[in-house]
């Protein structure tokens, strides 16, 4: 049963026609062309589809699109400035070599953003806990942890 | 899933009414981390989803007269960040801390964990040990079911199809000056995003002498088709010296009598038994340590 819903997407009010069975992941990709939201496991285990909703990281593959109604959704496309200036977390990921194949990167950056917005000075353990739901097959995580830690220092 | 109706009631009554009208064609959905995985595997047959996310009476944590009222739609993150749970119910705090990932904890709810009723559900052992009570509501009224009577079979609860879990009530273990604490351990192959190979929850109450046990609760997950309390052992520990709860021999006896371990794809029964022997005493020791009692 399709219905129109309204929500905030990367700072802008948007509307979308969604079915009760639609997942936020597919609505973001198919209706808004936000291909930084990746589908991989489809069961909440890999974190590639992570987005931030009302300040909290969630996996959009397990999030009913209908639940986005009235909420604020941030995808990786919403982080850089309109002129293309990257977010400090994105800069740190590049600088520290935390991006290899890139498939997990949007999810890891968003998990990092949700963490740093709440806790600007996290311990290494807190960083590792925050990204425990984001699988990376390339980096071995060390560079990602380093990048997040570096971004925290840069912001504060 | 396509052509699904999605209802977002804002009161329990509205939710019950939709369920009553649609019957088995409608499924409740809270955090969605179990329901949507089932739907994806085409193991869920429904035409409508009734969201429990926007019903204020179903969410939140409050303390009244030494009873902690835990809304079933409270997310695991909200439980993890709650100071009263951390202070009064470390056994539950321990469990929530090692469930899923940050993203899962931001969505998954404690009520969902109860109603999914998997033997591996990590909050279930703690809720059993805490003598939690489930408030089940239906158009016909309300009834209270002790957690100990909730898990009637694999992934099956005592709730009727028209009943909704509306509240969880947890009597504070340390009410009235009682000396009590608990601990939870979970064995997994990786630290995050993994189901328990086994899990263990222990809550102990000690007498004012701080040397003998006044009351004990022990529970294990993936040790039987449902989460189980080790009741015979609980009874035998009453009056025993505190160190008794930490003895491997006591764990071995409990496992032999009160668990039904089995081999599965994920782990052998033999290994489950070996690890229960380690984790039951370890959980008991940590519970005692949290009361400042060294053994």
Tab-separated table of C-alpha atoms in Angstrom:
chain	number	residue	atom	x	y	z
A	1	UNK	CA	0.000	0.000	0.000
A	2	UNK	CA	1.817	3.104	-1.204
A	3	UNK	CA	1.657	6.327	0.712
A	4	UNK	CA	3.395	9.696	0.570
A	5	UNK	CA	5.749	10.433	3.422
A	6	UNK	CA	7.750	13.525	4.217
A	7	UNK	CA	11.112	13.570	5.935
A	8	UNK	CA	14.352	15.500	6.140
A	9	UNK	CA	17.093	14.150	3.929
A	10	UNK	CA	20.571	15.638	4.155
A	11	UNK	CA	19.122	18.889	5.452
A	12	UNK	CA	16.290	19.232	2.956
A	13	UNK	CA	12.589	18.425	3.330
A	14	UNK	CA	11.673	15.727	0.811
A	15	UNK	CA	8.649	13.616	-0.017
A	16	UNK	CA	8.592	10.058	-1.271
A	17	UNK	CA	5.912	7.571	-2.230
A	18	UNK	CA	6.668	4.364	-0.368
A	19	UNK	CA	5.114	0.960	0.219
A	20	UNK	CA	4.772	-0.502	3.699
A	21	UNK	CA	7.256	-3.177	2.697
A	22	UNK	CA	9.879	-0.782	1.299
A	23	UNK	CA	13.158	-0.504	3.111
A	24	UNK	CA	14.772	2.878	3.565
A	25	UNK	CA	17.849	1.546	1.764
A	26	UNK	CA	16.028	1.008	-1.522
A	27	UNK	CA	14.089	4.278	-1.289
A	28	UNK	CA	17.322	6.246	-0.796
A	29	UNK	CA	19.016	4.533	-3.721
A	30	UNK	CA	16.121	4.208	-6.158
A	31	UNK	CA	14.195	7.414	-5.558
A	32	UNK	CA	16.954	9.784	-4.500
A	33	UNK	CA	19.950	8.316	-6.364
A	34	UNK	CA	22.004	8.208	-3.177
A	35	UNK	CA	24.325	5.401	-4.199
A	36	UNK	CA	26.663	5.959	-1.263
A	37	UNK	CA	24.131	3.857	0.655
A	38	UNK	CA	25.392	0.358	-0.168
A	39	UNK	CA	23.537	-2.895	0.034
A	40	UNK	CA	25.619	-5.883	0.973
A	41	UNK	CA	24.312	-8.437	3.495
A	42	UNK	CA	20.784	-7.059	3.695
A	43	UNK	CA	20.451	-8.384	7.217
A	44	UNK	CA	22.046	-5.684	9.345
A	45	UNK	CA	25.314	-7.523	9.777
A	46	UNK	CA	27.786	-5.617	7.597
A	47	UNK	CA	26.954	-1.940	8.100
A	48	UNK	CA	27.485	-0.933	4.439
A	49	UNK	CA	24.006	0.640	4.333
A	50	UNK	CA	24.488	2.685	7.524
A	51	UNK	CA	22.733	6.053	7.657
A	52	UNK	CA	22.158	8.429	10.572
A	53	UNK	CA	18.577	8.933	11.718
A	54	UNK	CA	17.927	11.579	14.366
A	55	UNK	CA	21.549	11.379	15.439
A	56	UNK	CA	21.830	7.600	15.663
A	57	UNK	CA	23.498	5.227	13.211
A	58	UNK	CA	21.157	2.555	11.867
A	59	UNK	CA	21.343	0.026	9.056
A	60	UNK	CA	18.918	1.211	6.378
A	61	UNK	CA	18.457	-2.358	5.101
A	62	UNK	CA	16.470	-3.130	8.257
A	63	UNK	CA	14.689	0.194	8.498
A	64	UNK	CA	11.166	0.464	7.111
A	65	UNK	CA	10.972	3.494	4.816
A	66	UNK	CA	7.651	4.407	6.462
A	67	UNK	CA	9.501	4.977	9.737
A	68	UNK	CA	11.547	7.780	8.202
A	69	UNK	CA	8.421	9.926	8.205
A	70	UNK	CA	9.057	13.099	10.164
A	71	UNK	CA	12.627	12.128	10.965
A	72	UNK	CA	15.988	13.478	9.869
A	73	UNK	CA	18.089	11.182	7.677
A	74	UNK	CA	21.756	11.764	6.849
A	75	UNK	CA	23.622	9.803	4.192
A	76	UNK	CA	27.259	10.099	3.153
A	77	UNK	CA	26.162	12.521	0.424
A	78	UNK	CA	25.076	14.948	3.153
A	79	UNK	CA	28.494	15.315	4.782
A	80	UNK	CA	30.559	17.398	2.379
A	81	UNK	CA	29.868	21.113	1.890
A	82	UNK	CA	27.919	22.121	-1.245
A	83	UNK	CA	31.191	23.424	-2.740
A	84	UNK	CA	32.719	19.975	-2.370
A	85	UNK	CA	34.794	20.642	0.735
A	86	UNK	CA	34.979	17.342	2.554
A	87	UNK	CA	33.914	16.781	6.144
A	88	UNK	CA	36.881	16.515	8.564
A	89	UNK	CA	36.134	12.810	9.067
A	90	UNK	CA	36.322	12.242	5.314
A	91	UNK	CA	39.604	14.179	5.160
A	92	UNK	CA	41.007	12.038	7.954
A	93	UNK	CA	39.971	8.814	6.226
A	94	UNK	CA	41.907	9.870	3.128
A	95	UNK	CA	44.898	11.112	5.060
A	96	UNK	CA	45.212	7.962	7.175
A	97	UNK	CA	44.689	5.472	4.355
A	98	UNK	CA	41.380	4.280	5.793
A	99	UNK	CA	39.842	3.970	2.322
A	100	UNK	CA	40.855	1.030	0.184
A	101	UNK	CA	38.172	-0.578	-1.974
A	102	UNK	CA	35.728	1.970	-0.587
A	103	UNK	CA	32.619	-0.177	-0.259
A	104	UNK	CA	32.422	0.059	3.531
A	105	UNK	CA	33.641	3.647	3.679
A	106	UNK	CA	30.301	5.508	3.707
A	107	UNK	CA	29.066	3.311	6.555
A	108	UNK	CA	32.244	3.651	8.554
A	109	UNK	CA	32.336	7.435	8.093
A	110	UNK	CA	28.705	7.741	9.205
A	111	UNK	CA	29.220	5.494	12.230
A	112	UNK	CA	32.182	7.714	13.081
A	113	UNK	CA	30.106	10.857	12.652
A	114	UNK	CA	27.309	9.567	14.902
A	115	UNK	CA	29.956	8.737	17.512
A	116	UNK	CA	31.834	12.037	17.357
A	117	UNK	CA	28.655	14.129	17.374
A	118	UNK	CA	27.776	12.515	20.687
A	119	UNK	CA	31.231	11.932	22.102
A	120	UNK	CA	33.826	14.328	20.671
A	121	UNK	CA	36.731	12.719	22.505
A	122	UNK	CA	36.243	8.933	22.341
A	123	UNK	CA	38.721	6.349	23.601
A	124	UNK	CA	40.082	3.778	21.180
A	125	UNK	CA	37.699	1.227	22.683
A	126	UNK	CA	34.732	3.535	22.160
A	127	UNK	CA	35.762	4.011	18.531
A	128	UNK	CA	36.066	0.266	18.019
A	129	UNK	CA	32.661	-0.293	19.615
A	130	UNK	CA	31.089	2.361	17.386
A	131	UNK	CA	32.343	0.706	14.190
A	132	UNK	CA	31.923	-2.905	15.330
A	133	UNK	CA	28.895	-3.163	13.051
A	134	UNK	CA	30.822	-2.038	9.960
A	135	UNK	CA	32.721	-4.803	8.238
A	136	UNK	CA	35.852	-3.891	6.284
A	137	UNK	CA	37.663	-6.573	4.301
A	138	UNK	CA	40.612	-4.388	3.274
A	139	UNK	CA	42.089	-2.232	5.987
A	140	UNK	CA	42.171	-4.503	9.011
A	141	UNK	CA	40.440	-1.589	10.799
A	142	UNK	CA	43.617	-0.078	12.174
A	143	UNK	CA	43.628	2.823	9.730
A	144	UNK	CA	39.913	3.426	10.256
A	145	UNK	CA	40.359	3.669	14.024
A	146	UNK	CA	43.321	5.973	13.475
A	147	UNK	CA	41.353	8.159	11.074
A	148	UNK	CA	38.460	8.551	13.508
A	149	UNK	CA	40.800	9.336	16.356
A	150	UNK	CA	42.580	11.879	14.166
A	151	UNK	CA	39.277	13.467	13.134
A	152	UNK	CA	38.281	13.779	16.800
A	153	UNK	CA	41.497	15.632	17.572
A	154	UNK	CA	41.032	17.862	14.593
A	155	UNK	CA	37.500	18.837	15.541
A	156	UNK	CA	38.187	19.592	19.176
B	1	UNK	CA	7.893	-7.463	0.617
B	2	UNK	CA	5.450	-5.502	-1.507
B	3	UNK	CA	1.897	-4.250	-1.129
B	4	UNK	CA	2.220	-4.148	2.599
B	5	UNK	CA	0.063	-1.883	4.689
B	6	UNK	CA	2.000	-0.060	7.385
B	7	UNK	CA	0.220	1.173	10.476
B	8	UNK	CA	1.740	3.621	12.922
B	9	UNK	CA	-0.551	3.670	15.937
B	10	UNK	CA	0.234	6.118	18.725
B	11	UNK	CA	-1.603	4.297	21.517
B	12	UNK	CA	-1.764	0.668	22.653
B	13	UNK	CA	-5.536	0.678	22.060
B	14	UNK	CA	-5.092	1.700	18.427
B	15	UNK	CA	-2.495	-1.035	17.934
B	16	UNK	CA	-4.776	-3.675	19.457
B	17	UNK	CA	-7.687	-2.528	17.292
B	18	UNK	CA	-5.699	-2.853	14.062
B	19	UNK	CA	-4.485	-6.277	15.125
B	20	UNK	CA	-8.030	-7.328	15.977
B	21	UNK	CA	-9.318	-6.231	12.573
B	22	UNK	CA	-6.520	-7.831	10.578
B	23	UNK	CA	-5.854	-10.926	12.680
B	24	UNK	CA	-2.996	-13.096	11.532
B	25	UNK	CA	-2.503	-10.993	8.415
B	26	UNK	CA	-0.884	-8.287	10.541
B	27	UNK	CA	2.428	-8.556	12.383
B	28	UNK	CA	3.740	-6.253	15.044
B	29	UNK	CA	7.098	-4.674	14.306
B	30	UNK	CA	9.224	-2.840	16.883
B	31	UNK	CA	12.915	-2.427	16.045
B	32	UNK	CA	12.559	-4.658	12.999
B	33	UNK	CA	15.901	-6.398	13.428
B	34	UNK	CA	14.209	-9.806	13.684
B	35	UNK	CA	10.962	-9.199	11.771
B	36	UNK	CA	12.593	-7.748	8.660
B	37	UNK	CA	15.258	-10.436	8.538
B	38	UNK	CA	12.462	-13.043	8.604
B	39	UNK	CA	10.574	-11.115	5.925
B	40	UNK	CA	13.630	-11.058	3.724
B	41	UNK	CA	13.994	-14.813	4.096
B	42	UNK	CA	10.311	-15.090	3.148
B	43	UNK	CA	9.544	-16.683	6.488
B	44	UNK	CA	7.038	-14.021	7.417
B	45	UNK	CA	3.583	-14.206	5.954
B	46	UNK	CA	1.737	-10.966	6.523
B	47	UNK	CA	-0.107	-8.252	4.635
B	48	UNK	CA	0.352	-5.537	7.185
B	49	UNK	CA	2.902	-4.348	9.701
B	50	UNK	CA	1.849	-2.607	12.898
B	51	UNK	CA	4.680	-0.411	14.097
B	52	UNK	CA	5.241	-0.141	17.840
B	53	UNK	CA	7.775	2.664	17.480
B	54	UNK	CA	5.496	5.623	18.038
B	55	UNK	CA	3.556	4.531	21.095
B	56	UNK	CA	4.908	6.575	24.018
B	57	UNK	CA	3.393	4.211	26.641
B	58	UNK	CA	5.491	1.354	25.250
B	59	UNK	CA	8.888	3.020	25.558
B	60	UNK	CA	11.026	4.359	28.354
B	61	UNK	CA	12.397	3.358	31.711
B	62	UNK	CA	10.997	4.511	35.031
B	63	UNK	CA	11.377	3.543	38.650
B	64	UNK	CA	8.363	3.330	40.963
B	65	UNK	CA	8.224	1.766	44.426
B	66	UNK	CA	11.336	-0.346	43.889
B	67	UNK	CA	10.042	-1.695	40.581
B	68	UNK	CA	11.760	-0.773	37.335
B	69	UNK	CA	9.215	-0.360	34.564
B	70	UNK	CA	10.873	-1.155	31.286
B	71	UNK	CA	8.905	-0.281	28.170
B	72	UNK	CA	9.146	-3.165	25.701
B	73	UNK	CA	9.796	-0.782	22.806
B	74	UNK	CA	12.809	0.713	24.595
B	75	UNK	CA	15.865	0.315	22.381
B	76	UNK	CA	18.899	-1.537	23.609
B	77	UNK	CA	20.888	1.715	23.307
B	78	UNK	CA	18.482	3.468	25.673
B	79	UNK	CA	18.836	0.609	28.156
B	80	UNK	CA	22.622	0.641	27.816
B	81	UNK	CA	22.739	4.385	28.514
B	82	UNK	CA	20.357	4.245	31.472
B	83	UNK	CA	22.091	4.933	34.769
B	84	UNK	CA	19.553	3.074	36.913
B	85	UNK	CA	19.944	-0.099	34.839
B	86	UNK	CA	23.730	0.141	35.037
B	87	UNK	CA	23.623	0.651	38.805
B	88	UNK	CA	20.755	-1.596	39.882
B	89	UNK	CA	20.710	-4.252	37.168
B	90	UNK	CA	24.298	-4.874	36.037
B	91	UNK	CA	23.208	-8.326	34.840
B	92	UNK	CA	21.000	-6.675	32.190
B	93	UNK	CA	23.521	-3.951	31.418
B	94	UNK	CA	26.172	-6.630	30.756
B	95	UNK	CA	23.868	-8.376	28.296
B	96	UNK	CA	22.804	-5.309	26.344
B	97	UNK	CA	26.401	-4.183	26.031
B	98	UNK	CA	27.363	-7.255	24.011
B	99	UNK	CA	24.302	-7.458	21.773
B	100	UNK	CA	24.608	-6.800	18.048
B	101	UNK	CA	26.373	-3.623	17.030
B	102	UNK	CA	25.770	0.063	17.652
B	103	UNK	CA	23.371	0.168	14.692
B	104	UNK	CA	21.468	-2.889	15.949
B	105	UNK	CA	21.249	-1.522	19.487
B	106	UNK	CA	19.903	1.741	18.079
B	107	UNK	CA	16.970	-0.158	16.543
B	108	UNK	CA	16.437	-3.435	18.419
B	109	UNK	CA	14.159	-3.433	21.459
B	110	UNK	CA	14.038	-5.490	24.634
B	111	UNK	CA	10.408	-6.427	23.958
B	112	UNK	CA	11.410	-7.713	20.544
B	113	UNK	CA	14.049	-9.884	22.159
B	114	UNK	CA	11.438	-11.320	24.539
B	115	UNK	CA	8.774	-11.931	21.889
B	116	UNK	CA	11.223	-13.457	19.388
B	117	UNK	CA	11.984	-15.840	22.266
B	118	UNK	CA	15.107	-17.326	20.722
B	119	UNK	CA	17.037	-19.509	23.109
B	120	UNK	CA	20.035	-17.282	22.379
B	121	UNK	CA	18.237	-14.017	23.254
B	122	UNK	CA	20.723	-12.245	25.479
B	123	UNK	CA	18.272	-10.243	27.595
B	124	UNK	CA	16.230	-13.331	28.439
B	125	UNK	CA	18.555	-14.929	30.993
B	126	UNK	CA	18.910	-11.637	32.866
B	127	UNK	CA	15.143	-11.040	32.806
B	128	UNK	CA	14.569	-14.587	34.093
B	129	UNK	CA	17.094	-14.086	36.889
B	130	UNK	CA	15.495	-10.776	37.831
B	131	UNK	CA	12.030	-12.379	38.173
B	132	UNK	CA	10.683	-9.910	35.629
B	133	UNK	CA	6.964	-9.899	34.896
B	134	UNK	CA	5.423	-9.426	31.442
B	135	UNK	CA	2.263	-7.350	31.121
B	136	UNK	CA	0.281	-8.769	28.206
B	137	UNK	CA	-2.693	-6.766	26.959
B	138	UNK	CA	-5.436	-7.761	24.558
B	139	UNK	CA	-8.873	-6.382	23.711
B	140	UNK	CA	-10.118	-8.635	26.516
B	141	UNK	CA	-7.964	-7.037	29.197
B	142	UNK	CA	-4.596	-7.500	30.776
B	143	UNK	CA	-2.726	-10.352	32.434
B	144	UNK	CA	0.624	-10.605	34.081
B	145	UNK	CA	2.892	-13.494	33.196
B	146	UNK	CA	6.122	-14.190	35.098
B	147	UNK	CA	9.089	-14.347	32.730
B	148	UNK	CA	9.625	-17.890	33.934
B	149	UNK	CA	6.328	-18.900	32.272
B	150	UNK	CA	6.867	-16.966	29.034
B	151	UNK	CA	9.130	-19.293	27.068
B	152	UNK	CA	7.007	-22.314	26.268
B	153	UNK	CA	8.936	-23.638	23.267
B	154	UNK	CA	11.516	-22.740	20.650
B	155	UNK	CA	10.717	-19.191	19.541
B	156	UNK	CA	7.330	-19.529	21.197
B	157	UNK	CA	5.945	-17.480	24.068
B	158	UNK	CA	2.913	-17.850	26.280
B	159	UNK	CA	1.361	-14.776	24.616
B	160	UNK	CA	-1.823	-15.411	22.636
B	161	UNK	CA	-1.952	-14.084	19.057
B	162	UNK	CA	-4.140	-11.154	20.132
B	163	UNK	CA	-1.892	-10.204	23.043
B	164	UNK	CA	0.667	-7.436	22.974
B	165	UNK	CA	3.602	-7.161	25.358
B	166	UNK	CA	2.839	-3.822	26.976
B	167	UNK	CA	5.289	-3.707	29.855
B	168	UNK	CA	8.143	-5.390	31.672
B	169	UNK	CA	8.305	-5.000	35.423
B	170	UNK	CA	11.520	-5.731	37.230
B	171	UNK	CA	11.558	-5.711	41.040
B	172	UNK	CA	14.846	-4.141	42.103
B	173	UNK	CA	17.042	-6.922	43.540
B	174	UNK	CA	18.440	-4.628	46.217
B	175	UNK	CA	15.032	-3.394	47.380
B	176	UNK	CA	14.529	-3.192	51.143
B	177	UNK	CA	18.253	-3.235	51.836
B	178	UNK	CA	18.844	-6.684	50.334
B	179	UNK	CA	22.403	-7.396	49.239
B	180	UNK	CA	22.360	-8.552	45.656
B	181	UNK	CA	24.146	-8.327	42.352
B	182	UNK	CA	24.405	-10.220	39.126
B	183	UNK	CA	26.487	-10.779	36.032
B	184	UNK	CA	26.082	-12.025	32.491
B	185	UNK	CA	28.543	-13.665	30.134
B	186	UNK	CA	28.145	-14.535	26.501
B	187	UNK	CA	30.416	-16.734	24.446
B	188	UNK	CA	30.760	-15.746	20.796
B	189	UNK	CA	33.243	-16.316	18.018
B	190	UNK	CA	33.624	-12.594	17.449
B	191	UNK	CA	33.067	-9.744	19.833
B	192	UNK	CA	30.259	-7.972	17.954
B	193	UNK	CA	27.302	-8.958	15.796
B	194	UNK	CA	27.294	-12.566	16.841
B	195	UNK	CA	24.708	-14.833	18.388
B	196	UNK	CA	25.653	-16.518	21.621
B	197	UNK	CA	27.183	-19.979	21.387
B	198	UNK	CA	26.010	-20.050	24.961
B	199	UNK	CA	25.166	-17.358	27.480
B	200	UNK	CA	24.953	-17.384	31.244
B	201	UNK	CA	23.211	-15.102	33.727
B	202	UNK	CA	23.599	-15.274	37.505
B	203	UNK	CA	21.943	-13.094	40.151
B	204	UNK	CA	22.802	-13.758	43.806
B	205	UNK	CA	21.357	-12.427	47.033
B	206	UNK	CA	23.459	-12.884	50.161
B	207	UNK	CA	22.485	-12.860	53.820
B	208	UNK	CA	23.527	-9.958	56.068
B	209	UNK	CA	26.449	-12.155	57.235
B	210	UNK	CA	27.757	-11.724	53.655
B	211	UNK	CA	28.976	-15.316	53.927
B	212	UNK	CA	25.935	-17.356	52.880
B	213	UNK	CA	23.529	-17.237	49.961
B	214	UNK	CA	19.969	-16.075	50.625
B	215	UNK	CA	18.610	-16.587	47.125
B	216	UNK	CA	20.067	-17.485	43.738
B	217	UNK	CA	18.969	-17.216	40.148
B	218	UNK	CA	20.883	-18.957	37.368
B	219	UNK	CA	19.888	-19.022	33.719
B	220	UNK	CA	21.478	-20.227	30.519
B	221	UNK	CA	20.808	-19.568	26.844
B	222	UNK	CA	21.348	-22.002	23.941
B	223	UNK	CA	21.576	-24.667	26.621
B	224	UNK	CA	18.096	-26.015	25.798
B	225	UNK	CA	15.364	-25.284	23.215
B	226	UNK	CA	14.315	-22.271	25.300
B	227	UNK	CA	16.233	-20.084	27.738
B	228	UNK	CA	16.304	-22.068	30.993
B	229	UNK	CA	16.556	-21.363	34.656
B	230	UNK	CA	18.636	-23.860	36.623
B	231	UNK	CA	16.080	-24.121	39.399
B	232	UNK	CA	17.293	-27.197	41.202
B	233	UNK	CA	20.709	-25.631	41.575
B	234	UNK	CA	19.176	-22.313	42.652
B	235	UNK	CA	17.397	-24.114	45.490
B	236	UNK	CA	20.456	-26.045	46.569
B	237	UNK	CA	22.482	-22.863	46.810
B	238	UNK	CA	20.145	-21.276	49.369
B	239	UNK	CA	21.939	-21.252	52.702
B	240	UNK	CA	25.218	-22.446	51.191
B	241	UNK	CA	28.495	-20.567	51.682
B	242	UNK	CA	28.899	-17.926	48.944
B	243	UNK	CA	31.883	-19.731	47.431
B	244	UNK	CA	29.639	-22.664	46.566
B	245	UNK	CA	28.139	-20.704	43.652
B	246	UNK	CA	31.571	-20.373	42.063
B	247	UNK	CA	32.455	-24.073	42.151
B	248	UNK	CA	32.901	-25.902	38.875
B	249	UNK	CA	31.406	-29.000	40.481
B	250	UNK	CA	28.133	-27.151	41.060
B	251	UNK	CA	28.095	-26.021	37.424
B	252	UNK	CA	28.807	-29.537	36.155
B	253	UNK	CA	25.913	-30.923	38.186
B	254	UNK	CA	23.587	-28.167	36.980
B	255	UNK	CA	24.488	-28.737	33.333
B	256	UNK	CA	23.951	-32.478	33.593
B	257	UNK	CA	20.558	-32.190	35.263
B	258	UNK	CA	19.043	-28.994	33.908
B	259	UNK	CA	20.427	-28.295	30.441
B	260	UNK	CA	19.716	-30.041	27.182
B	261	UNK	CA	22.776	-29.204	25.141
B	262	UNK	CA	22.923	-30.088	21.490
B	263	UNK	CA	25.234	-29.942	18.527
B	264	UNK	CA	24.442	-27.274	15.982
B	265	UNK	CA	26.113	-25.780	12.920
B	266	UNK	CA	27.630	-23.151	15.121
B	267	UNK	CA	28.973	-25.157	18.021
B	268	UNK	CA	29.132	-28.680	19.439
B	269	UNK	CA	27.315	-29.761	22.581
B	270	UNK	CA	30.664	-30.849	24.013
B	271	UNK	CA	32.111	-27.353	23.644
B	272	UNK	CA	28.959	-25.744	25.024
B	273	UNK	CA	29.270	-27.912	28.109
B	274	UNK	CA	32.964	-27.146	28.563
B	275	UNK	CA	32.283	-23.431	28.354
B	276	UNK	CA	29.252	-23.476	30.652
B	277	UNK	CA	31.505	-25.080	33.268
B	278	UNK	CA	33.728	-22.042	33.002
B	279	UNK	CA	31.156	-19.295	32.620
B	280	UNK	CA	28.653	-20.233	35.338
B	281	UNK	CA	31.333	-20.008	38.079
B	282	UNK	CA	32.784	-16.895	36.461
B	283	UNK	CA	29.406	-15.111	36.413
B	284	UNK	CA	28.795	-16.084	40.040
B	285	UNK	CA	32.245	-14.802	41.024
B	286	UNK	CA	31.650	-11.481	39.256
B	287	UNK	CA	28.239	-11.110	40.912
B	288	UNK	CA	29.896	-11.603	44.307
B	289	UNK	CA	32.739	-9.277	43.410
B	290	UNK	CA	30.176	-6.598	42.578
B	291	UNK	CA	28.839	-6.949	46.113
B	292	UNK	CA	32.380	-6.515	47.416
B	293	UNK	CA	32.662	-10.180	48.355
B	294	UNK	CA	35.904	-11.894	47.434
B	295	UNK	CA	35.948	-15.658	46.970
